[in-house]
C-alpha positions as YAML, in Angstrom:
chain: A
units: angstrom
residues:
- id: 1
  name: MET
  ca: [-6.16, -12.92, -5.81]
- id: 2
  name: TRP
  ca: [-7.90, -15.81, -4.03]
- id: 3
  name: SER
  ca: [-8.64, -17.40, -7.43]
- id: 4
  name: ILE
  ca: [-5.21, -17.92, -8.98]
- id: 5
  name: GLY
  ca: [-1.77, -19.02, -7.84]
- id: 6
  name: GLY
  ca: [-0.72, -21.77, -5.50]
- id: 7
  name: LEU
  ca: [2.26, -23.59, -4.06]
- id: 8
  name: GLU
  ca: [4.13, -23.60, -7.37]
- id: 9
  name: SER
  ca: [3.65, -19.90, -8.13]
- id: 10
  name: HIS
  ca: [5.22, -18.87, -4.82]
- id: 11
  name: ASP
  ca: [7.73, -21.67, -4.31]
- id: 12
  name: ARG
  ca: [10.76, -19.53, -5.19]
- id: 13
  name: LEU
  ca: [9.59, -16.71, -2.93]
- id: 14
  name: CYS
  ca: [9.17, -19.09, -0.01]
- id: 15
  name: ARG
  ca: [12.65, -20.50, -0.61]
- id: 16
  name: ARG
  ca: [14.15, -17.01, -0.77]
- id: 17
  name: LEU
  ca: [12.43, -16.11, 2.50]
- id: 18
  name: ALA
  ca: [13.72, -19.25, 4.19]
- id: 19
  name: VAL
  ca: [17.32, -18.61, 3.12]
- id: 20
  name: ALA
  ca: [17.41, -14.83, 3.58]
- id: 21
  name: ALA
  ca: [15.59, -14.70, 6.93]
- id: 22
  name: ARG
  ca: [17.02, -18.01, 8.21]
- id: 23
  name: VAL
  ca: [13.62, -19.44, 9.05]
- id: 24
  name: ALA
  ca: [11.67, -22.62, 8.35]
- id: 25
  name: VAL
  ca: [8.84, -21.80, 5.94]
- id: 26
  name: LEU
  ca: [5.68, -23.90, 5.75]
- id: 27
  name: ALA
  ca: [3.93, -23.09, 2.46]
- id: 28
  name: VAL
  ca: [0.17, -23.50, 2.75]
- id: 29
  name: ASP
  ca: [-2.33, -24.15, -0.04]
- id: 30
  name: TYR
  ca: [-5.98, -23.17, 0.35]
- id: 31
  name: ARG
  ca: [-9.26, -23.56, -1.49]
- id: 32
  name: LEU
  ca: [-9.77, -21.01, -4.25]
- id: 33
  name: ALA
  ca: [-12.78, -18.96, -5.29]
- id: 34
  name: PRO
  ca: [-15.22, -18.90, -7.03]
- id: 35
  name: GLU
  ca: [-15.64, -22.64, -6.42]
- id: 36
  name: HIS
  ca: [-14.91, -22.03, -2.74]
- id: 37
  name: PRO
  ca: [-15.94, -18.47, -1.76]
- id: 38
  name: TRP
  ca: [-15.35, -16.81, 1.61]
- id: 39
  name: PRO
  ca: [-14.85, -18.11, 4.26]
- id: 40
  name: ALA
  ca: [-13.32, -21.30, 2.81]
- id: 41
  name: GLY
  ca: [-9.83, -19.87, 2.23]
- id: 42
  name: ILE
  ca: [-9.58, -18.21, 5.64]
- id: 43
  name: ASP
  ca: [-10.90, -21.35, 7.33]
- id: 44
  name: ASP
  ca: [-8.11, -23.31, 5.61]
- id: 45
  name: ALA
  ca: [-5.50, -20.75, 6.68]
- id: 46
  name: VAL
  ca: [-6.67, -20.84, 10.31]
- id: 47
  name: ALA
  ca: [-6.68, -24.65, 10.32]
- id: 48
  name: ALA
  ca: [-3.15, -24.70, 8.89]
- id: 49
  name: PHE
  ca: [-1.90, -22.24, 11.49]
- id: 50
  name: ARG
  ca: [-3.47, -24.21, 14.34]
- id: 51
  name: TRP
  ca: [-1.81, -27.39, 13.05]
- id: 52
  name: ALA
  ca: [1.55, -25.66, 12.72]
- id: 53
  name: ALA
  ca: [1.28, -24.22, 16.24]
- id: 54
  name: GLU
  ca: [0.53, -27.66, 17.65]
- id: 55
  name: HIS
  ca: [3.33, -29.39, 15.70]
- id: 56
  name: ALA
  ca: [5.99, -26.67, 15.66]
- id: 57
  name: GLY
  ca: [8.65, -28.96, 17.12]
- id: 58
  name: GLN
  ca: [8.25, -31.36, 14.20]
- id: 59
  name: LEU
  ca: [8.82, -28.63, 11.60]
- id: 60
  name: CYS
  ca: [12.57, -28.44, 10.99]
- id: 61
  name: GLY
  ca: [13.20, -28.13, 14.71]
- id: 62
  name: ALA
  ca: [11.18, -24.92, 14.94]
- id: 63
  name: VAL
  ca: [10.77, -23.47, 18.42]
- id: 64
  name: GLY
  ca: [7.79, -21.53, 19.73]
- id: 65
  name: VAL
  ca: [4.57, -20.42, 18.06]
- id: 66
  name: PRO
  ca: [4.94, -19.75, 14.32]
- id: 67
  name: ALA
  ca: [4.48, -16.41, 12.64]
- id: 68
  name: VAL
  ca: [2.25, -15.89, 9.59]
- id: 69
  name: ALA
  ca: [3.22, -14.24, 6.33]
- id: 70
  name: GLY
  ca: [1.72, -13.53, 2.95]
- id: 71
  name: ASP
  ca: [1.75, -11.20, -0.01]
- id: 72
  name: SER
  ca: [-1.32, -9.66, -1.66]
- id: 73
  name: SER
  ca: [-4.27, -12.01, -1.01]
- id: 74
  name: GLY
  ca: [-1.93, -14.09, 1.14]
- id: 75
  name: GLY
  ca: [-1.33, -11.00, 3.27]
- id: 76
  name: HIS
  ca: [-5.09, -10.62, 3.55]
- id: 77
  name: LEU
  ca: [-5.40, -14.19, 4.84]
- id: 78
  name: ALA
  ca: [-2.47, -13.76, 7.24]
- id: 79
  name: ALA
  ca: [-4.05, -10.65, 8.74]
- id: 80
  name: LEU
  ca: [-7.38, -12.44, 9.13]
- id: 81
  name: VAL
  ca: [-5.68, -15.40, 10.83]
- id: 82
  name: CYS
  ca: [-4.34, -13.00, 13.46]
- id: 83
  name: LEU
  ca: [-7.76, -11.47, 14.02]
- id: 84
  name: ARG
  ca: [-9.43, -14.86, 14.23]
- id: 85
  name: MET
  ca: [-6.88, -16.26, 16.68]
- id: 86
  name: ARG
  ca: [-7.04, -13.17, 18.89]
- id: 87
  name: ASP
  ca: [-10.82, -13.37, 19.07]
- id: 88
  name: ALA
  ca: [-10.68, -17.11, 19.73]
- id: 89
  name: GLY
  ca: [-8.25, -16.67, 22.61]
- id: 90
  name: GLY
  ca: [-5.18, -17.99, 20.81]
- id: 91
  name: PRO
  ca: [-2.73, -19.39, 20.13]
- id: 92
  name: MET
  ca: [-1.52, -16.11, 18.70]
- id: 93
  name: PRO
  ca: [0.97, -15.95, 15.82]
- id: 94
  name: ALA
  ca: [4.38, -14.71, 16.90]
- id: 95
  name: ALA
  ca: [4.24, -12.00, 14.23]
- id: 96
  name: GLN
  ca: [2.53, -11.10, 10.98]
- id: 97
  name: PHE
  ca: [4.52, -10.26, 7.85]
- id: 98
  name: LEU
  ca: [2.30, -8.56, 5.29]
- id: 99
  name: ALA
  ca: [3.51, -7.55, 1.83]
- id: 100
  name: PHE
  ca: [1.19, -5.29, -0.19]
- id: 101
  name: PRO
  ca: [-1.84, -6.92, 1.52]
- id: 102
  name: ASN
  ca: [-5.51, -6.62, 0.62]
- id: 103
  name: THR
  ca: [-7.16, -5.18, 3.73]
- id: 104
  name: ASP
  ca: [-10.20, -3.36, 2.28]
- id: 105
  name: LEU
  ca: [-12.29, -5.49, -0.07]
- id: 106
  name: THR
  ca: [-14.68, -2.59, -0.68]
- id: 107
  name: LEU
  ca: [-11.86, -1.09, -2.80]
- id: 108
  name: SER
  ca: [-12.71, 2.38, -1.53]
- id: 109
  name: ARG
  ca: [-9.24, 3.82, -0.85]
- id: 110
  name: PRO
  ca: [-7.85, 6.56, -3.14]
- id: 111
  name: SER
  ca: [-5.03, 4.44, -4.61]
- id: 112
  name: THR
  ca: [-7.60, 2.10, -6.18]
- id: 113
  name: ARG
  ca: [-8.45, 5.07, -8.39]
- id: 114
  name: ASP
  ca: [-5.06, 6.83, -8.62]
- id: 115
  name: LYS
  ca: [-3.20, 3.61, -9.51]
- id: 116
  name: ALA
  ca: [-6.06, 1.81, -11.23]
- id: 117
  name: THR
  ca: [-4.20, 1.12, -14.48]
- id: 118
  name: GLY
  ca: [-0.72, 1.28, -15.93]
- id: 119
  name: TRP
  ca: [1.24, -0.39, -13.12]
- id: 120
  name: GLY
  ca: [0.75, -4.10, -13.72]
- id: 121
  name: LEU
  ca: [-2.03, -5.05, -11.32]
- id: 122
  name: THR
  ca: [-5.22, -3.17, -12.17]
- id: 123
  name: THR
  ca: [-8.12, -2.30, -9.91]
- id: 124
  name: ASP
  ca: [-10.42, -4.17, -12.29]
- id: 125
  name: ALA
  ca: [-8.37, -7.33, -11.73]
- id: 126
  name: VAL
  ca: [-8.60, -6.89, -7.97]
- id: 127
  name: ALA
  ca: [-12.37, -6.33, -8.28]
- id: 128
  name: TRP
  ca: [-12.64, -9.60, -10.23]
- id: 129
  name: GLY
  ca: [-10.91, -11.44, -7.42]
- id: 130
  name: VAL
  ca: [-13.10, -9.78, -4.79]
- id: 131
  name: GLU
  ca: [-16.27, -10.68, -6.69]
- id: 132
  name: ASN
  ca: [-15.18, -14.30, -6.86]
- id: 133
  name: LEU
  ca: [-14.34, -14.43, -3.17]
- id: 134
  name: VAL
  ca: [-17.26, -12.41, -1.77]
- id: 135
  name: PRO
  ca: [-20.13, -12.22, -4.27]
- id: 136
  name: ASP
  ca: [-22.33, -10.20, -1.87]
- id: 137
  name: PRO
  ca: [-21.06, -6.56, -1.91]
- id: 138
  name: VAL
  ca: [-22.64, -5.83, 1.49]
- id: 139
  name: ARG
  ca: [-20.48, -8.45, 3.16]
- id: 140
  name: ARG
  ca: [-17.20, -6.95, 1.92]
- id: 141
  name: ALA
  ca: [-17.13, -4.39, 4.75]
- id: 142
  name: ASP
  ca: [-17.45, -7.12, 7.38]
- id: 143
  name: PRO
  ca: [-14.36, -7.17, 9.67]
- id: 144
  name: GLY
  ca: [-14.17, -10.91, 9.06]
- id: 145
  name: VAL
  ca: [-13.66, -10.13, 5.38]
- id: 146
  name: SER
  ca: [-11.75, -6.83, 5.39]
- id: 147
  name: PRO
  ca: [-9.19, -6.49, 8.21]
- id: 148
  name: LEU
  ca: [-9.16, -2.71, 7.87]
- id: 149
  name: PHE
  ca: [-12.71, -2.63, 9.25]
- id: 150
  name: ALA
  ca: [-11.85, -4.48, 12.45]
- id: 151
  name: PRO
  ca: [-13.18, -2.17, 15.18]
- id: 152
  name: ASP
  ca: [-10.20, -2.65, 17.50]
- id: 153
  name: PRO
  ca: [-6.80, -3.93, 16.30]
- id: 154
  name: ALA
  ca: [-5.39, -3.97, 19.84]
- id: 155
  name: GLY
  ca: [-3.77, -7.19, 20.96]
- id: 156
  name: LEU
  ca: [-2.70, -8.32, 17.52]
- id: 157
  name: PRO
  ca: [0.83, -9.67, 16.88]
- id: 158
  name: PRO
  ca: [3.70, -7.36, 15.92]
- id: 159
  name: ALA
  ca: [3.77, -6.66, 12.21]
- id: 160
  name: VAL
  ca: [5.96, -5.88, 9.27]
- id: 161
  name: VAL
  ca: [3.86, -4.18, 6.59]
- id: 162
  name: VAL
  ca: [5.45, -3.34, 3.25]
- id: 163
  name: THR
  ca: [3.55, -1.60, 0.46]
- id: 164
  name: ALA
  ca: [4.44, -0.45, -3.05]
- id: 165
  name: GLU
  ca: [4.22, 3.12, -4.34]
- id: 166
  name: HIS
  ca: [2.54, 2.20, -7.63]
- id: 167
  name: ASP
  ca: [-0.07, -0.26, -6.40]
- id: 168
  name: PRO
  ca: [-3.89, -0.04, -6.26]
- id: 169
  name: LEU
  ca: [-3.65, -1.65, -2.80]
- id: 170
  name: ARG
  ca: [-1.12, 0.86, -1.47]
- id: 171
  name: ASP
  ca: [-3.41, 3.00, 0.67]
- id: 172
  name: GLU
  ca: [-5.25, 0.16, 2.38]
- id: 173
  name: GLY
  ca: [-1.93, -1.42, 3.35]
- id: 174
  name: ASP
  ca: [-0.55, 1.89, 4.62]
- id: 175
  name: GLU
  ca: [-3.73, 2.58, 6.56]
- id: 176
  name: TYR
  ca: [-3.74, -0.88, 8.13]
- id: 177
  name: ALA
  ca: [-0.19, -0.33, 9.37]
- id: 178
  name: ASP
  ca: [-1.25, 3.02, 10.84]
- id: 179
  name: ARG
  ca: [-4.26, 1.46, 12.57]
- id: 180
  name: LEU
  ca: [-2.13, -1.30, 14.09]
- id: 181
  name: ARG
  ca: [0.41, 1.22, 15.37]
- id: 182
  name: GLY
  ca: [-2.35, 3.43, 16.75]
- id: 183
  name: ALA
  ca: [-3.69, 0.45, 18.72]
- id: 184
  name: GLY
  ca: [-0.31, -0.12, 20.36]
- id: 185
  name: VAL
  ca: [0.90, -2.93, 18.10]
- id: 186
  name: ARG
  ca: [4.61, -2.94, 17.29]
- id: 187
  name: VAL
  ca: [4.83, -2.17, 13.57]
- id: 188
  name: ARG
  ca: [7.59, -1.72, 11.03]
- id: 189
  name: HIS
  ca: [6.05, -0.14, 7.95]
- id: 190
  name: ARG
  ca: [7.70, 0.91, 4.74]
- id: 191
  name: ARG
  ca: [6.30, 2.06, 1.43]
- id: 192
  name: GLU
  ca: [8.76, 0.95, -1.24]
- id: 193
  name: LEU
  ca: [9.21, 3.87, -3.64]
- id: 194
  name: GLY
  ca: [9.14, 3.06, -7.33]
- id: 195
  name: MET
  ca: [7.82, -0.46, -6.74]
- id: 196
  name: VAL
  ca: [4.69, -2.09, -8.17]
- id: 197
  name: HIS
  ca: [2.44, -4.79, -6.75]
- id: 198
  name: GLY
  ca: [4.11, -8.18, -6.58]
- id: 199
  name: PHE
  ca: [7.70, -6.94, -6.53]
- id: 200
  name: LEU
  ca: [8.76, -9.83, -4.26]
- id: 201
  name: THR
  ca: [8.61, -12.18, -7.25]
- id: 202
  name: MET
  ca: [10.34, -9.81, -9.70]
- id: 203
  name: GLU
  ca: [13.94, -10.16, -8.52]
- id: 204
  name: LEU
  ca: [15.04, -11.91, -11.71]
- id: 205
  name: VAL
  ca: [14.01, -8.97, -13.91]
- id: 206
  name: SER
  ca: [14.55, -5.95, -11.64]
- id: 207
  name: PRO
  ca: [17.58, -5.22, -9.43]
- id: 208
  name: ALA
  ca: [15.46, -2.62, -7.61]
- id: 209
  name: ALA
  ca: [12.80, -5.23, -6.84]
- id: 210
  name: ASP
  ca: [15.53, -7.61, -5.68]
- id: 211
  name: ALA
  ca: [16.84, -4.95, -3.29]
- id: 212
  name: ALA
  ca: [13.35, -4.16, -2.00]
- id: 213
  name: GLY
  ca: [12.75, -7.85, -1.38]
- id: 214
  name: GLY
  ca: [16.02, -8.04, 0.50]
- id: 215
  name: ARG
  ca: [14.87, -5.28, 2.83]
- id: 216
  name: TYR
  ca: [11.63, -7.15, 3.50]
- id: 217
  name: PHE
  ca: [13.47, -10.40, 4.30]
- id: 218
  name: ALA
  ca: [15.83, -8.49, 6.59]
- id: 219
  name: ASP
  ca: [12.86, -7.04, 8.46]
- id: 220
  name: VAL
  ca: [11.43, -10.53, 8.92]
- id: 221
  name: ALA
  ca: [14.74, -11.83, 10.27]
- id: 222
  name: ASP
  ca: [15.10, -8.83, 12.58]
- id: 223
  name: PHE
  ca: [11.61, -9.23, 14.03]
- id: 224
  name: LEU
  ca: [12.02, -12.94, 14.65]
- id: 225
  name: SER
  ca: [15.43, -12.53, 16.28]
- id: 226
  name: GLY
  ca: [14.33, -9.63, 18.49]
...
C-alpha cells in the first residue's frame, strides 16, 4: 500500500513468477510514503523501467523491451508507468500484468463499500495508504494518480488484469480492464471467484489461491510468448 512491503515481502512471488512464466524478473524497490509521497514512487518506477529498457540485454540475456508487472499498489505503479511512457513517446512496456491493482484512489467504486470489511484487506487500510501517498484529496482524481481517470487509454500496452471476488479493489480493477478493452487494447481479464486481495502470496496456506496464482502466471507466459 505504498507505505509497507518491499523486496523481501515479495521475493517469493517474484521467484514463482520467474519459474512459472519462464521469464527474467527484475524486482524493483521504490521510495515509500508518507516520507516520500506522490510522485516519488512512480518516478522511481519510471526510472527503473527506463534503465531496464536500456539495459535489457544485460539482464539474464533478456531480449526486447521489458514488460511491467505488479500486484495491489505495485499494479497501480505498473499501470502509471505505461501511461507515463505512452505520453512521453516511449519506450513502451511490452505488456502490463496487473493483479488486483489500485486504479481509483478516490475509493469511490461500489466494492469499497460492499467488501469494506471481513475479507482481509479493509477499505480503511486502503484509505490509510492513500492518505499517506496523496495527502491532498483533490489530487486523487488526477489521471497521474489514478489510472482509471485517464481520459484516453488508447495506445497502452496489452494487459493481463486479474481481480479477486472478495476485494475492496475489485470494481476499480474490473473497470480498468473494461476501459482498456474499450480503447482497443488487447486485454485478458479474469475475476477470480472466491479469492481475496493478495491471493498471489497465499499459496502456502490455500490450494485455491495456489491454483489462481498458477492461472495468472500462465497468462503472463502466454502473453509474452504470443
